[in-house]
mmCIF file of C-alpha atoms in Angstrom:
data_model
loop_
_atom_site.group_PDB
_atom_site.id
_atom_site.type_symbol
_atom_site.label_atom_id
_atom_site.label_comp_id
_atom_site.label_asym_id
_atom_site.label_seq_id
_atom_site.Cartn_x
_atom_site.Cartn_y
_atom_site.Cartn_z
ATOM 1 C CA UNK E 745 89.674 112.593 100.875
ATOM 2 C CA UNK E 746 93.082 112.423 102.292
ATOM 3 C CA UNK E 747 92.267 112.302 105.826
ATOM 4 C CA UNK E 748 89.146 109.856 105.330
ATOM 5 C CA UNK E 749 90.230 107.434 102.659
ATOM 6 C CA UNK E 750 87.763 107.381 99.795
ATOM 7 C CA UNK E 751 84.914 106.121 101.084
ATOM 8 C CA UNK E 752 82.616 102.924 101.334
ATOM 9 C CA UNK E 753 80.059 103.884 99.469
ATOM 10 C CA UNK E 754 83.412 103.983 96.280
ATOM 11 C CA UNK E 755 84.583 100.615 97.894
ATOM 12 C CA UNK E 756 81.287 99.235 97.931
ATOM 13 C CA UNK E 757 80.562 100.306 94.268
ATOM 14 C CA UNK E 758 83.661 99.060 93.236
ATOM 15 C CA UNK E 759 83.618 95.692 95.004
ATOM 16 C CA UNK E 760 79.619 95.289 93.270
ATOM 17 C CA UNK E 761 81.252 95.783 89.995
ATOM 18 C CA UNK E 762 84.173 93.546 90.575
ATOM 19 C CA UNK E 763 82.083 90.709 91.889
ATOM 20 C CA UNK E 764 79.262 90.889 88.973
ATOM 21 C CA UNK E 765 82.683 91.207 86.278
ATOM 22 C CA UNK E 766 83.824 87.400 88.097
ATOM 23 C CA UNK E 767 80.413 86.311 87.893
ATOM 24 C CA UNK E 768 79.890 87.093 84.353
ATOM 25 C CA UNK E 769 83.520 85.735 83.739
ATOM 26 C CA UNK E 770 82.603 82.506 85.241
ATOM 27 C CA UNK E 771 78.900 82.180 83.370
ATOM 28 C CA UNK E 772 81.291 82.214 80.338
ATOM 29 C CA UNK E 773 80.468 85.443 79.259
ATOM 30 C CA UNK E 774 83.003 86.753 76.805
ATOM 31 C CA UNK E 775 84.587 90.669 76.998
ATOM 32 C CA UNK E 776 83.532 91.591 73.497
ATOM 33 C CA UNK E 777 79.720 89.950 74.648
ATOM 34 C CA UNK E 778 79.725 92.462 77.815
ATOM 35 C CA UNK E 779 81.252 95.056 75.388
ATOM 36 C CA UNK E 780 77.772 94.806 73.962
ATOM 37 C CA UNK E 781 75.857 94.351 76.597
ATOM 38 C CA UNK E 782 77.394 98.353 78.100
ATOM 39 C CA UNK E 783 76.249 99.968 74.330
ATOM 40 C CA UNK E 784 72.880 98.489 74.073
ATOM 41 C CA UNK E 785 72.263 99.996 77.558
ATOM 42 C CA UNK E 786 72.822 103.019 75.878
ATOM 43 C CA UNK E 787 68.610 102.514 74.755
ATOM 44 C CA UNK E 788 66.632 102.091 77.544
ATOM 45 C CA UNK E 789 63.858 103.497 77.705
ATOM 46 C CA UNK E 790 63.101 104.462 74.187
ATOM 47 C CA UNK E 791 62.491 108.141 75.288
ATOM 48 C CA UNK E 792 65.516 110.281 73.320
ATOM 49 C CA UNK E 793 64.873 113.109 76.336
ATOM 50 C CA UNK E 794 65.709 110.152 79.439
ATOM 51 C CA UNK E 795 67.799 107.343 77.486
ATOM 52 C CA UNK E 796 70.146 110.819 76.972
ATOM 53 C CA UNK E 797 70.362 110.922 80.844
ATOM 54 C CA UNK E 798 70.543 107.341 81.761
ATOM 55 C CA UNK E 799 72.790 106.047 78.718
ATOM 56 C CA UNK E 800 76.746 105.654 79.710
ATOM 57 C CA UNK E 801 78.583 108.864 78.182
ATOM 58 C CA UNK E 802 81.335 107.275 76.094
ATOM 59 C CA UNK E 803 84.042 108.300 78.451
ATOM 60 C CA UNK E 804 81.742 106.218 80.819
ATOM 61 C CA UNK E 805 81.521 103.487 78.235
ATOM 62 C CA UNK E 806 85.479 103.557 78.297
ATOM 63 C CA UNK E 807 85.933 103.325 81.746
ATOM 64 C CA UNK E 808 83.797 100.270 82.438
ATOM 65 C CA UNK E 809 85.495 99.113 79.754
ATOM 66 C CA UNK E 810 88.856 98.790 80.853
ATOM 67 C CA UNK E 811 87.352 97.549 84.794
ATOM 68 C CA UNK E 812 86.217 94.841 82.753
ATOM 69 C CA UNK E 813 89.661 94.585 80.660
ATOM 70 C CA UNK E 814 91.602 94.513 84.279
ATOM 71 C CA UNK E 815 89.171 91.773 85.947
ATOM 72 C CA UNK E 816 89.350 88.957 82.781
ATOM 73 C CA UNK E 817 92.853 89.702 82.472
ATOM 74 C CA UNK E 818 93.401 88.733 86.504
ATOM 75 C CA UNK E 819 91.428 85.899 86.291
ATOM 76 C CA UNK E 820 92.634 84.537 83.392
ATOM 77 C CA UNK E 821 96.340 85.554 84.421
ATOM 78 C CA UNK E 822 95.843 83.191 87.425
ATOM 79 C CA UNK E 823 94.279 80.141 85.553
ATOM 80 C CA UNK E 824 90.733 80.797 85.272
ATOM 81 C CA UNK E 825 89.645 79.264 81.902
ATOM 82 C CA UNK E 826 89.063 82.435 79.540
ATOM 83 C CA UNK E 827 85.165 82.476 78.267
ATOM 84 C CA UNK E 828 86.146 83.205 74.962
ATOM 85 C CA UNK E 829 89.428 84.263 73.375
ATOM 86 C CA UNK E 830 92.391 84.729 75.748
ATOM 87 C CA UNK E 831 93.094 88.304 76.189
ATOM 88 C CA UNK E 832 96.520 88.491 77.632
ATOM 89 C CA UNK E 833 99.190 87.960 75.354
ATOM 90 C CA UNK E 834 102.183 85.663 75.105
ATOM 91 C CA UNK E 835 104.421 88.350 76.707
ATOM 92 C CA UNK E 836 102.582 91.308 78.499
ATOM 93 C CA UNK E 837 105.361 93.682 77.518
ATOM 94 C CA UNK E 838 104.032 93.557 74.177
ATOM 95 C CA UNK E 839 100.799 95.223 75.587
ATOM 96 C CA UNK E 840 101.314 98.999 74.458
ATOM 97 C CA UNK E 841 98.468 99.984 76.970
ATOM 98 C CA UNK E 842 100.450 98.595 80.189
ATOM 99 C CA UNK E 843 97.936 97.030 80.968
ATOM 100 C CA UNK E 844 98.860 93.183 81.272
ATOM 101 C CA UNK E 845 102.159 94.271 82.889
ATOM 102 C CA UNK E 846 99.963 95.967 85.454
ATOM 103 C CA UNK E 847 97.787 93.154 86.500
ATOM 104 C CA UNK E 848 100.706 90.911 85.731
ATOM 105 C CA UNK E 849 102.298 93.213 88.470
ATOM 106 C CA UNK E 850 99.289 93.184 91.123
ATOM 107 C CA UNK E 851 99.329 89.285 91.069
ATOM 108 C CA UNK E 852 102.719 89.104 91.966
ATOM 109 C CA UNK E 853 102.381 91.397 94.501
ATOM 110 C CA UNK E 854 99.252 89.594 95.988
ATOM 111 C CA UNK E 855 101.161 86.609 95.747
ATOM 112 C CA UNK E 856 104.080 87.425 97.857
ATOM 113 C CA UNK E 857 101.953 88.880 100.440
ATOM 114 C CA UNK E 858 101.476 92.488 99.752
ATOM 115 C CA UNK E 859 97.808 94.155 100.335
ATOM 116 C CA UNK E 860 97.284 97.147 98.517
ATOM 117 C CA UNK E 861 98.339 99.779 100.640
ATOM 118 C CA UNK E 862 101.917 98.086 101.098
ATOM 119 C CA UNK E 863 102.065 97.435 97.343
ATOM 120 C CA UNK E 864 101.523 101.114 96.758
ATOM 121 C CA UNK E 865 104.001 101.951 99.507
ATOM 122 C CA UNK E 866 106.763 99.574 97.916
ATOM 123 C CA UNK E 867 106.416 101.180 94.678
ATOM 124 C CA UNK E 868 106.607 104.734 96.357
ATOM 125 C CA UNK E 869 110.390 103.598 98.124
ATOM 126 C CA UNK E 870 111.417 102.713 94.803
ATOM 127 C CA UNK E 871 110.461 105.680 93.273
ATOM 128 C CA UNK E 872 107.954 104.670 91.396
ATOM 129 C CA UNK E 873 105.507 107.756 90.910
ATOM 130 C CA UNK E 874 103.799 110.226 88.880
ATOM 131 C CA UNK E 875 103.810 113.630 89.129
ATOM 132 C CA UNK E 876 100.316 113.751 87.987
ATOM 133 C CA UNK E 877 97.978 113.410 91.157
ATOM 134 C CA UNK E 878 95.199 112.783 88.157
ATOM 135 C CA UNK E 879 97.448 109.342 86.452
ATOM 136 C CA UNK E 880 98.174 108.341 90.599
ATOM 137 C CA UNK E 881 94.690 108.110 91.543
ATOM 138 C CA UNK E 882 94.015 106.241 88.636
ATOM 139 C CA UNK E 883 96.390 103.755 88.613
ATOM 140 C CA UNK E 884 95.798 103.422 92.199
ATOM 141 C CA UNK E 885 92.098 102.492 91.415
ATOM 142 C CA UNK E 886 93.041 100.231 88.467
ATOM 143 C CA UNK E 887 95.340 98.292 91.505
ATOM 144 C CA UNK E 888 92.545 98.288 93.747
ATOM 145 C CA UNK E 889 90.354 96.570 91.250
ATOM 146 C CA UNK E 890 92.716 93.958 90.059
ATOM 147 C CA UNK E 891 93.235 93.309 94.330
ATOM 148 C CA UNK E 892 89.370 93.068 94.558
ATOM 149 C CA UNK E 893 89.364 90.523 92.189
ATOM 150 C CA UNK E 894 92.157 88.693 93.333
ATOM 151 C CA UNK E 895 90.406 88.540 96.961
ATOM 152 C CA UNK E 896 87.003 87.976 95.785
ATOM 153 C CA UNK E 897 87.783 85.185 93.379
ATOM 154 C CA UNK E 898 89.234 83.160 96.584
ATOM 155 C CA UNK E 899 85.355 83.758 98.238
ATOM 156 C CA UNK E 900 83.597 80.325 97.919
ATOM 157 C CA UNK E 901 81.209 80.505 94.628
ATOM 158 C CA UNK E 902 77.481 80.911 95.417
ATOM 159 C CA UNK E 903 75.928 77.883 92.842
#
């Protein structure tokens, strides 16, 4: 994974989910709506045995979750009209999660230039880092998504 990068079939995944979060956003679906949307897949088939297979785990559920969380906050952060209530908050630093300070963080970098390998490179020369491999290769992904976004939301809109 080091040598190769992480692959397209991940970048390609990601970049599906990213561009069907914008889509949604812009249909003026709401977070809490798609919230619902990721439970009641949690039925469907009606068969215990295969809905126990297919159904998002709730670690799963979590995940998708927050990709969703990081993708309205960006768009909203830049000036996209929320589709229901506004999810970032007055000041981001009151976000216990991080969260908004993160995106917050990714658009300013995006802004001024950076892609996301030089982003990740600036905040390695000033030292910030985790120890844990586990928290760097997930805040790395949370970045990539909230880049994604950025890039894809500049893509002229299919009507």
């Amino acid at each position: 994974m080091y040598a190769r990068g992480i692959g397209e079939d991940y970048l390609s995944a990601l970049e599906a989910f990213v561009r069907a979060a914008i889509g949604a956003y812009r249909r003026g679906y709401s977070l809490e709506r798609l919230k619902l949307e990721l439970v009641a897949s949690r039925k469907l088939t009606g068969n215990p045995a295969l809905d126990a297979n297919l159904a998002f785990s709730e670690e799963e559920l979590g995940v998708r979750d927050l990709w969703l969380r990081l993708v309205y906050l960006a768009l909203e952060m830049v000036g996209e009209p929320p589709p229901g209530e506004p999810l970032a908050s007055n000041d981001p630093r009151a976000d216990e999660t991080g969260v908004e300070l993160l995106v917050l963080g990714v658009i300013r970098a995006y802004r001024d230039g950076y892609t996301l390998d030089s982003f990740k490179f600036e905040l390695l020369l000033e030292g910030r880092q985790f120890d844990d491999p586990e928290q760097a290769a997930i805040l790395s992904q949370w970045m990539r998504i909230v880049f994604l976004c950025l890039q894809l939301r500049e893509e002229p809109q299919n009507s």
